[in-house]
Amino acid sequence: VQLQASGGGLVQPGGSLRLSCAASGFTSDYYTIGWFRQAPGKEREVVSCISYNGAITNYASFVRGRASISRDNAKNAATVTLAMNSLKPEDTAVYYCAAAGPTTSLTCRTESMNYWGEGTQVTVSS
């Protein structure tokens, strides 16, 4: 399984961005995919996850109302997009996408993810 995150960068406070995760190499179509982040000196935390068919999503309280996750599935692959707006300096972190499965449930905990991609840096600063 390969996961490639992209879309990070420098954004002004109040701005928006879209992170994309290209996932491939799944052994089936049943994988939860999630976005996590890790700021310097802090533990990695979940941002948002989406179930294998896109029917179930969840969001951490700190992004609820400011983020939207979606996915576009292909055979044993997917592209998951996290759109974020009203960005704050405290959103600054390395953002990672990760996958868990095969599963039909929404698995959305750091310790439950089976596969991780390289992170993409998001910096919110004026």
mmCIF file of N, CA and C in Angstrom, residues 28-116:
data_model
loop_
_atom_site.group_PDB
_atom_site.id
_atom_site.type_symbol
_atom_site.label_atom_id
_atom_site.label_comp_id
_atom_site.label_asym_id
_atom_site.label_seq_id
_atom_site.Cartn_x
_atom_site.Cartn_y
_atom_site.Cartn_z
ATOM 1 N N SER A 28 -8.070 -4.851 -1.285
ATOM 2 C CA SER A 28 -9.511 -4.849 -1.525
ATOM 3 C C SER A 28 -9.969 -3.402 -1.554
ATOM 4 N N ASP A 29 -11.274 -3.198 -1.657
ATOM 5 C CA ASP A 29 -11.820 -1.835 -1.689
ATOM 6 C C ASP A 29 -12.227 -1.330 -0.312
ATOM 7 N N TYR A 30 -11.953 -2.086 0.755
ATOM 8 C CA TYR A 30 -12.499 -1.778 2.080
ATOM 9 C C TYR A 30 -11.447 -1.204 3.015
ATOM 10 N N TYR A 31 -11.110 0.042 2.810
ATOM 11 C CA TYR A 31 -10.123 0.716 3.651
ATOM 12 C C TYR A 31 -10.637 2.065 4.099
ATOM 13 N N THR A 32 -10.576 2.299 5.399
ATOM 14 C CA THR A 32 -10.759 3.652 5.929
ATOM 15 C C THR A 32 -9.497 4.449 5.615
ATOM 16 N N ILE A 33 -9.667 5.709 5.271
ATOM 17 C CA ILE A 33 -8.526 6.604 5.074
ATOM 18 C C ILE A 33 -8.731 7.836 5.945
ATOM 19 N N GLY A 34 -7.674 8.256 6.574
ATOM 20 C CA GLY A 34 -7.789 9.397 7.465
ATOM 21 C C GLY A 34 -6.634 10.369 7.329
ATOM 22 N N TRP A 35 -6.870 11.553 7.833
ATOM 23 C CA TRP A 35 -5.845 12.589 7.923
ATOM 24 C C TRP A 35 -5.495 12.804 9.391
ATOM 25 N N PHE A 36 -4.206 12.883 9.655
ATOM 26 C CA PHE A 36 -3.694 13.108 10.984
ATOM 27 C C PHE A 36 -2.695 14.255 10.910
ATOM 28 N N ARG A 37 -2.376 14.825 12.041
ATOM 29 C CA ARG A 37 -1.389 15.892 12.029
ATOM 30 C C ARG A 37 -0.520 15.818 13.271
ATOM 31 N N GLN A 38 0.676 16.365 13.140
ATOM 32 C CA GLN A 38 1.601 16.397 14.264
ATOM 33 C C GLN A 38 2.345 17.722 14.249
ATOM 34 N N ALA A 39 2.139 18.487 15.300
ATOM 35 C CA ALA A 39 2.839 19.754 15.464
ATOM 36 C C ALA A 39 4.116 19.508 16.268
ATOM 37 N N PRO A 40 5.090 20.379 16.147
ATOM 38 C CA PRO A 40 6.353 20.202 16.890
ATOM 39 C C PRO A 40 6.099 20.064 18.385
ATOM 40 N N GLY A 41 6.682 19.038 18.972
ATOM 41 C CA GLY A 41 6.557 18.827 20.404
ATOM 42 C C GLY A 41 5.242 18.247 20.865
ATOM 43 N N LYS A 42 4.378 17.902 19.917
ATOM 44 C CA LYS A 42 3.065 17.352 20.267
ATOM 45 C C LYS A 42 2.889 15.962 19.680
ATOM 46 N N GLU A 43 1.944 15.236 20.225
ATOM 47 C CA GLU A 43 1.639 13.913 19.704
ATOM 48 C C GLU A 43 0.828 14.028 18.407
ATOM 49 N N ARG A 44 0.927 12.981 17.609
ATOM 50 C CA ARG A 44 0.126 12.933 16.394
ATOM 51 C C ARG A 44 -1.341 12.778 16.780
ATOM 52 N N GLU A 45 -2.218 13.499 16.078
ATOM 53 C CA GLU A 45 -3.643 13.465 16.404
ATOM 54 C C GLU A 45 -4.472 13.342 15.139
ATOM 55 N N VAL A 46 -5.642 12.772 15.303
ATOM 56 C CA VAL A 46 -6.530 12.605 14.165
ATOM 57 C C VAL A 46 -7.172 13.934 13.809
ATOM 58 N N VAL A 47 -7.337 14.170 12.527
ATOM 59 C CA VAL A 47 -8.032 15.354 12.020
ATOM 60 C C VAL A 47 -9.408 14.940 11.473
ATOM 61 N N SER A 48 -9.406 13.957 10.586
ATOM 62 C CA SER A 48 -10.653 13.528 9.960
ATOM 63 C C SER A 48 -10.449 12.181 9.296
ATOM 64 N N CYS A 49 -11.517 11.373 9.250
ATOM 65 C CA CYS A 49 -11.465 10.080 8.586
ATOM 66 C C CYS A 49 -12.716 9.882 7.740
ATOM 67 N N ILE A 50 -12.592 8.982 6.761
ATOM 68 C CA ILE A 50 -13.717 8.670 5.884
ATOM 69 C C ILE A 50 -13.731 7.169 5.650
ATOM 70 N N SER A 51 -14.917 6.593 5.693
ATOM 71 C CA SER A 51 -15.053 5.150 5.534
ATOM 72 C C SER A 51 -14.790 4.725 4.095
ATOM 73 N N TYR A 52 -14.749 3.419 3.873
ATOM 74 C CA TYR A 52 -14.344 2.885 2.580
ATOM 75 C C TYR A 52 -15.213 3.365 1.422
ATOM 76 N N ASN A 53 -16.491 3.589 1.700
ATOM 77 C CA ASN A 53 -17.405 4.003 0.621
ATOM 78 C C ASN A 53 -17.792 5.470 0.710
ATOM 79 N N GLY A 54 -17.176 6.186 1.638
ATOM 80 C CA GLY A 54 -17.463 7.608 1.779
ATOM 81 C C GLY A 54 -18.731 7.924 2.533
ATOM 82 N N ALA A 55 -19.428 6.905 3.016
ATOM 83 C CA ALA A 55 -20.728 7.125 3.652
ATOM 84 C C ALA A 55 -20.615 7.669 5.068
ATOM 85 N N ILE A 56 -19.502 7.394 5.721
ATOM 86 C CA ILE A 56 -19.319 7.823 7.112
ATOM 87 C C ILE A 56 -18.047 8.650 7.210
ATOM 88 N N THR A 57 -18.176 9.787 7.879
ATOM 89 C CA THR A 57 -17.015 10.643 8.108
ATOM 90 C C THR A 57 -17.014 11.092 9.557
ATOM 91 N N ASN A 58 -15.859 11.453 10.043
ATOM 92 C CA ASN A 58 -15.819 12.130 11.328
ATOM 93 C C ASN A 58 -14.708 13.168 11.325
ATOM 94 N N TYR A 59 -14.829 14.097 12.257
ATOM 95 C CA TYR A 59 -13.916 15.229 12.333
ATOM 96 C C TYR A 59 -13.538 15.477 13.786
ATOM 97 N N ALA A 60 -12.293 15.847 13.997
ATOM 98 C CA ALA A 60 -11.891 16.278 15.325
ATOM 99 C C ALA A 60 -12.609 17.580 15.655
ATOM 100 N N SER A 61 -12.814 17.816 16.934
ATOM 101 C CA SER A 61 -13.571 18.996 17.341
ATOM 102 C C SER A 61 -12.913 20.289 16.880
ATOM 103 N N PHE A 62 -11.594 20.285 16.773
ATOM 104 C CA PHE A 62 -10.905 21.529 16.430
ATOM 105 C C PHE A 62 -11.033 21.898 14.947
ATOM 106 N N VAL A 63 -11.528 20.988 14.103
ATOM 107 C CA VAL A 63 -11.736 21.335 12.691
ATOM 108 C C VAL A 63 -13.196 21.246 12.274
ATOM 109 N N ARG A 64 -14.049 20.767 13.180
ATOM 110 C CA ARG A 64 -15.446 20.584 12.799
ATOM 111 C C ARG A 64 -16.044 21.923 12.375
ATOM 112 N N GLY A 65 -16.669 21.933 11.217
ATOM 113 C CA GLY A 65 -17.231 23.160 10.680
ATOM 114 C C GLY A 65 -16.258 23.925 9.804
ATOM 115 N N ARG A 66 -14.997 23.540 9.817
ATOM 116 C CA ARG A 66 -13.980 24.210 9.002
ATOM 117 C C ARG A 66 -13.359 23.275 7.981
ATOM 118 N N ALA A 67 -13.760 22.012 7.987
ATOM 119 C CA ALA A 67 -13.125 21.032 7.114
ATOM 120 C C ALA A 67 -14.163 20.126 6.485
ATOM 121 N N SER A 68 -13.792 19.594 5.331
ATOM 122 C CA SER A 68 -14.651 18.646 4.638
ATOM 123 C C SER A 68 -13.774 17.588 3.996
ATOM 124 N N ILE A 69 -14.097 16.328 4.255
ATOM 125 C CA ILE A 69 -13.317 15.228 3.693
ATOM 126 C C ILE A 69 -14.167 14.502 2.660
ATOM 127 N N SER A 70 -13.532 14.076 1.589
ATOM 128 C CA SER A 70 -14.238 13.350 0.543
ATOM 129 C C SER A 70 -13.286 12.352 -0.085
ATOM 130 N N ARG A 71 -13.855 11.385 -0.800
ATOM 131 C CA ARG A 71 -12.989 10.408 -1.465
ATOM 132 C C ARG A 71 -13.577 10.019 -2.806
ATOM 133 N N ASP A 72 -12.653 9.671 -3.693
ATOM 134 C CA ASP A 72 -12.983 9.205 -5.035
ATOM 135 C C ASP A 72 -12.309 7.848 -5.184
ATOM 136 N N ASN A 73 -13.121 6.803 -5.288
ATOM 137 C CA ASN A 73 -12.589 5.441 -5.316
ATOM 138 C C ASN A 73 -12.350 4.921 -6.727
ATOM 139 N N ALA A 74 -11.300 4.131 -6.837
ATOM 140 C CA ALA A 74 -11.039 3.350 -8.032
ATOM 141 C C ALA A 74 -10.791 1.916 -7.556
ATOM 142 N N LYS A 75 -10.552 1.034 -8.458
ATOM 143 C CA LYS A 75 -10.329 -0.351 -8.068
ATOM 144 C C LYS A 75 -9.085 -0.438 -7.198
ATOM 145 N N ASN A 76 -9.260 -0.844 -5.923
ATOM 146 C CA ASN A 76 -8.165 -1.003 -4.961
ATOM 147 C C ASN A 76 -7.303 0.255 -4.812
ATOM 148 N N ALA A 77 -7.914 1.399 -4.995
ATOM 149 C CA ALA A 77 -7.203 2.678 -4.868
ATOM 150 C C ALA A 77 -8.199 3.771 -4.534
ATOM 151 N N ALA A 78 -7.702 4.905 -4.083
ATOM 152 C CA ALA A 78 -8.588 6.016 -3.756
ATOM 153 C C ALA A 78 -7.801 7.305 -3.685
ATOM 154 N N THR A 79 -8.509 8.400 -3.925
ATOM 155 C CA THR A 79 -7.967 9.724 -3.672
ATOM 156 C C THR A 79 -8.856 10.377 -2.639
ATOM 157 N N VAL A 80 -8.254 10.799 -1.537
ATOM 158 C CA VAL A 80 -9.008 11.418 -0.448
ATOM 159 C C VAL A 80 -8.570 12.872 -0.317
ATOM 160 N N THR A 81 -9.526 13.746 -0.301
ATOM 161 C CA THR A 81 -9.257 15.183 -0.230
ATOM 162 C C THR A 81 -9.777 15.740 1.087
ATOM 163 N N LEU A 82 -8.964 16.550 1.716
ATOM 164 C CA LEU A 82 -9.367 17.265 2.927
ATOM 165 C C LEU A 82 -9.301 18.758 2.611
ATOM 166 N N ALA A 83 -10.451 19.390 2.575
ATOM 167 C CA ALA A 83 -10.528 20.822 2.345
ATOM 168 C C ALA A 83 -10.692 21.516 3.690
ATOM 169 N N MET A 84 -9.844 22.472 3.943
ATOM 170 C CA MET A 84 -9.881 23.196 5.209
ATOM 171 C C MET A 84 -9.972 24.686 4.948
ATOM 172 N N ASN A 85 -10.759 25.387 5.741
ATOM 173 C CA ASN A 85 -10.859 26.835 5.615
ATOM 174 C C ASN A 85 -10.732 27.481 6.983
ATOM 175 N N SER A 86 -10.750 28.786 7.003
ATOM 176 C CA SER A 86 -10.603 29.550 8.251
ATOM 177 C C SER A 86 -9.410 29.042 9.050
ATOM 178 N N LEU A 87 -8.295 28.870 8.356
ATOM 179 C CA LEU A 87 -7.119 28.289 8.997
ATOM 180 C C LEU A 87 -6.554 29.216 10.059
ATOM 181 N N LYS A 88 -6.027 28.597 11.115
ATOM 182 C CA LYS A 88 -5.472 29.319 12.250
ATOM 183 C C LYS A 88 -4.001 28.949 12.412
ATOM 184 N N PRO A 89 -3.222 29.792 13.048
ATOM 185 C CA PRO A 89 -1.808 29.440 13.283
ATOM 186 C C PRO A 89 -1.652 28.102 14.004
ATOM 187 N N GLU A 90 -2.590 27.760 14.852
ATOM 188 C CA GLU A 90 -2.495 26.489 15.576
ATOM 189 C C GLU A 90 -2.771 25.280 14.691
ATOM 190 N N ASP A 91 -3.172 25.499 13.465
ATOM 191 C CA ASP A 91 -3.317 24.404 12.506
ATOM 192 C C ASP A 91 -1.972 24.036 11.873
ATOM 193 N N THR A 92 -0.953 24.798 12.183
ATOM 194 C CA THR A 92 0.375 24.510 11.660
ATOM 195 C C THR A 92 0.861 23.156 12.153
ATOM 196 N N ALA A 93 1.222 22.285 11.222
ATOM 197 C CA ALA A 93 1.649 20.924 11.566
ATOM 198 C C ALA A 93 2.056 20.211 10.288
ATOM 199 N N VAL A 94 2.651 19.044 10.475
ATOM 200 C CA VAL A 94 2.821 18.124 9.353
ATOM 201 C C VAL A 94 1.554 17.260 9.295
ATOM 202 N N TYR A 95 0.945 17.221 8.139
ATOM 203 C CA TYR A 95 -0.283 16.455 7.943
ATOM 204 C C TYR A 95 0.038 15.158 7.214
ATOM 205 N N TYR A 96 -0.484 14.065 7.761
ATOM 206 C CA TYR A 96 -0.256 12.736 7.213
ATOM 207 C C TYR A 96 -1.583 12.097 6.813
ATOM 208 N N CYS A 97 -1.559 11.313 5.747
ATOM 209 C CA CYS A 97 -2.716 10.468 5.486
ATOM 210 C C CYS A 97 -2.347 9.025 5.830
ATOM 211 N N ALA A 98 -3.337 8.277 6.239
ATOM 212 C CA ALA A 98 -3.114 6.914 6.684
ATOM 213 C C ALA A 98 -4.323 6.070 6.332
ATOM 214 N N ALA A 99 -4.122 4.768 6.280
ATOM 215 C CA ALA A 99 -5.201 3.851 5.923
ATOM 216 C C ALA A 99 -5.292 2.720 6.929
ATOM 217 N N ALA A 100 -6.512 2.247 7.125
ATOM 218 C CA ALA A 100 -6.754 1.098 8.001
ATOM 219 C C ALA A 100 -7.663 0.129 7.264
ATOM 220 N N GLY A 101 -7.335 -1.144 7.359
ATOM 221 C CA GLY A 101 -8.208 -2.125 6.733
ATOM 222 C C GLY A 101 -7.497 -3.399 6.381
ATOM 223 N N PRO A 102 -8.217 -4.311 5.727
ATOM 224 C CA PRO A 102 -9.576 -4.132 5.244
ATOM 225 C C PRO A 102 -10.593 -4.056 6.384
ATOM 226 N N THR A 103 -11.528 -3.101 6.256
ATOM 227 C CA THR A 103 -12.579 -2.943 7.241
ATOM 228 C C THR A 103 -13.743 -2.192 6.611
ATOM 229 N N THR A 104 -14.946 -2.525 7.055
ATOM 230 C CA THR A 104 -16.109 -1.773 6.600
ATOM 231 C C THR A 104 -16.545 -0.748 7.640
ATOM 232 N N SER A 105 -15.893 -0.755 8.788
ATOM 233 C CA SER A 105 -16.227 0.234 9.815
ATOM 234 C C SER A 105 -15.311 1.437 9.683
ATOM 235 N N LEU A 106 -15.633 2.476 10.398
ATOM 236 C CA LEU A 106 -14.808 3.683 10.373
ATOM 237 C C LEU A 106 -13.770 3.567 11.484
ATOM 238 N N THR A 107 -12.578 3.175 11.098
ATOM 239 C CA THR A 107 -11.478 3.052 12.045
ATOM 240 C C THR A 107 -10.687 4.348 11.995
ATOM 241 N N CYS A 108 -10.615 5.037 13.101
ATOM 242 C CA CYS A 108 -10.054 6.383 13.053
ATOM 243 C C CYS A 108 -9.255 6.705 14.297
ATOM 244 N N ARG A 109 -8.283 5.889 14.610
ATOM 245 C CA ARG A 109 -7.379 6.152 15.710
ATOM 246 C C ARG A 109 -5.960 5.960 15.218
ATOM 247 N N THR A 110 -5.072 6.788 15.734
ATOM 248 C CA THR A 110 -3.681 6.729 15.290
ATOM 249 C C THR A 110 -3.134 5.315 15.387
ATOM 250 N N GLU A 111 -3.398 4.655 16.500
ATOM 251 C CA GLU A 111 -2.824 3.332 16.738
ATOM 252 C C GLU A 111 -3.480 2.245 15.899
ATOM 253 N N SER A 112 -4.585 2.556 15.242
ATOM 254 C CA SER A 112 -5.301 1.553 14.455
ATOM 255 C C SER A 112 -4.972 1.595 12.973
ATOM 256 N N MET A 113 -4.258 2.604 12.531
ATOM 257 C CA MET A 113 -3.974 2.726 11.111
ATOM 258 C C MET A 113 -2.825 1.798 10.724
ATOM 259 N N ASN A 114 -3.012 1.087 9.623
ATOM 260 C CA ASN A 114 -2.020 0.095 9.204
ATOM 261 C C ASN A 114 -0.923 0.681 8.325
ATOM 262 N N TYR A 115 -1.278 1.716 7.577
ATOM 263 C CA TYR A 115 -0.345 2.250 6.588
ATOM 264 C C TYR A 115 -0.299 3.767 6.707
ATOM 265 N N TRP A 116 0.890 4.299 6.541
ATOM 266 C CA TRP A 116 1.107 5.738 6.646
ATOM 267 C C TRP A 116 1.877 6.239 5.437
#
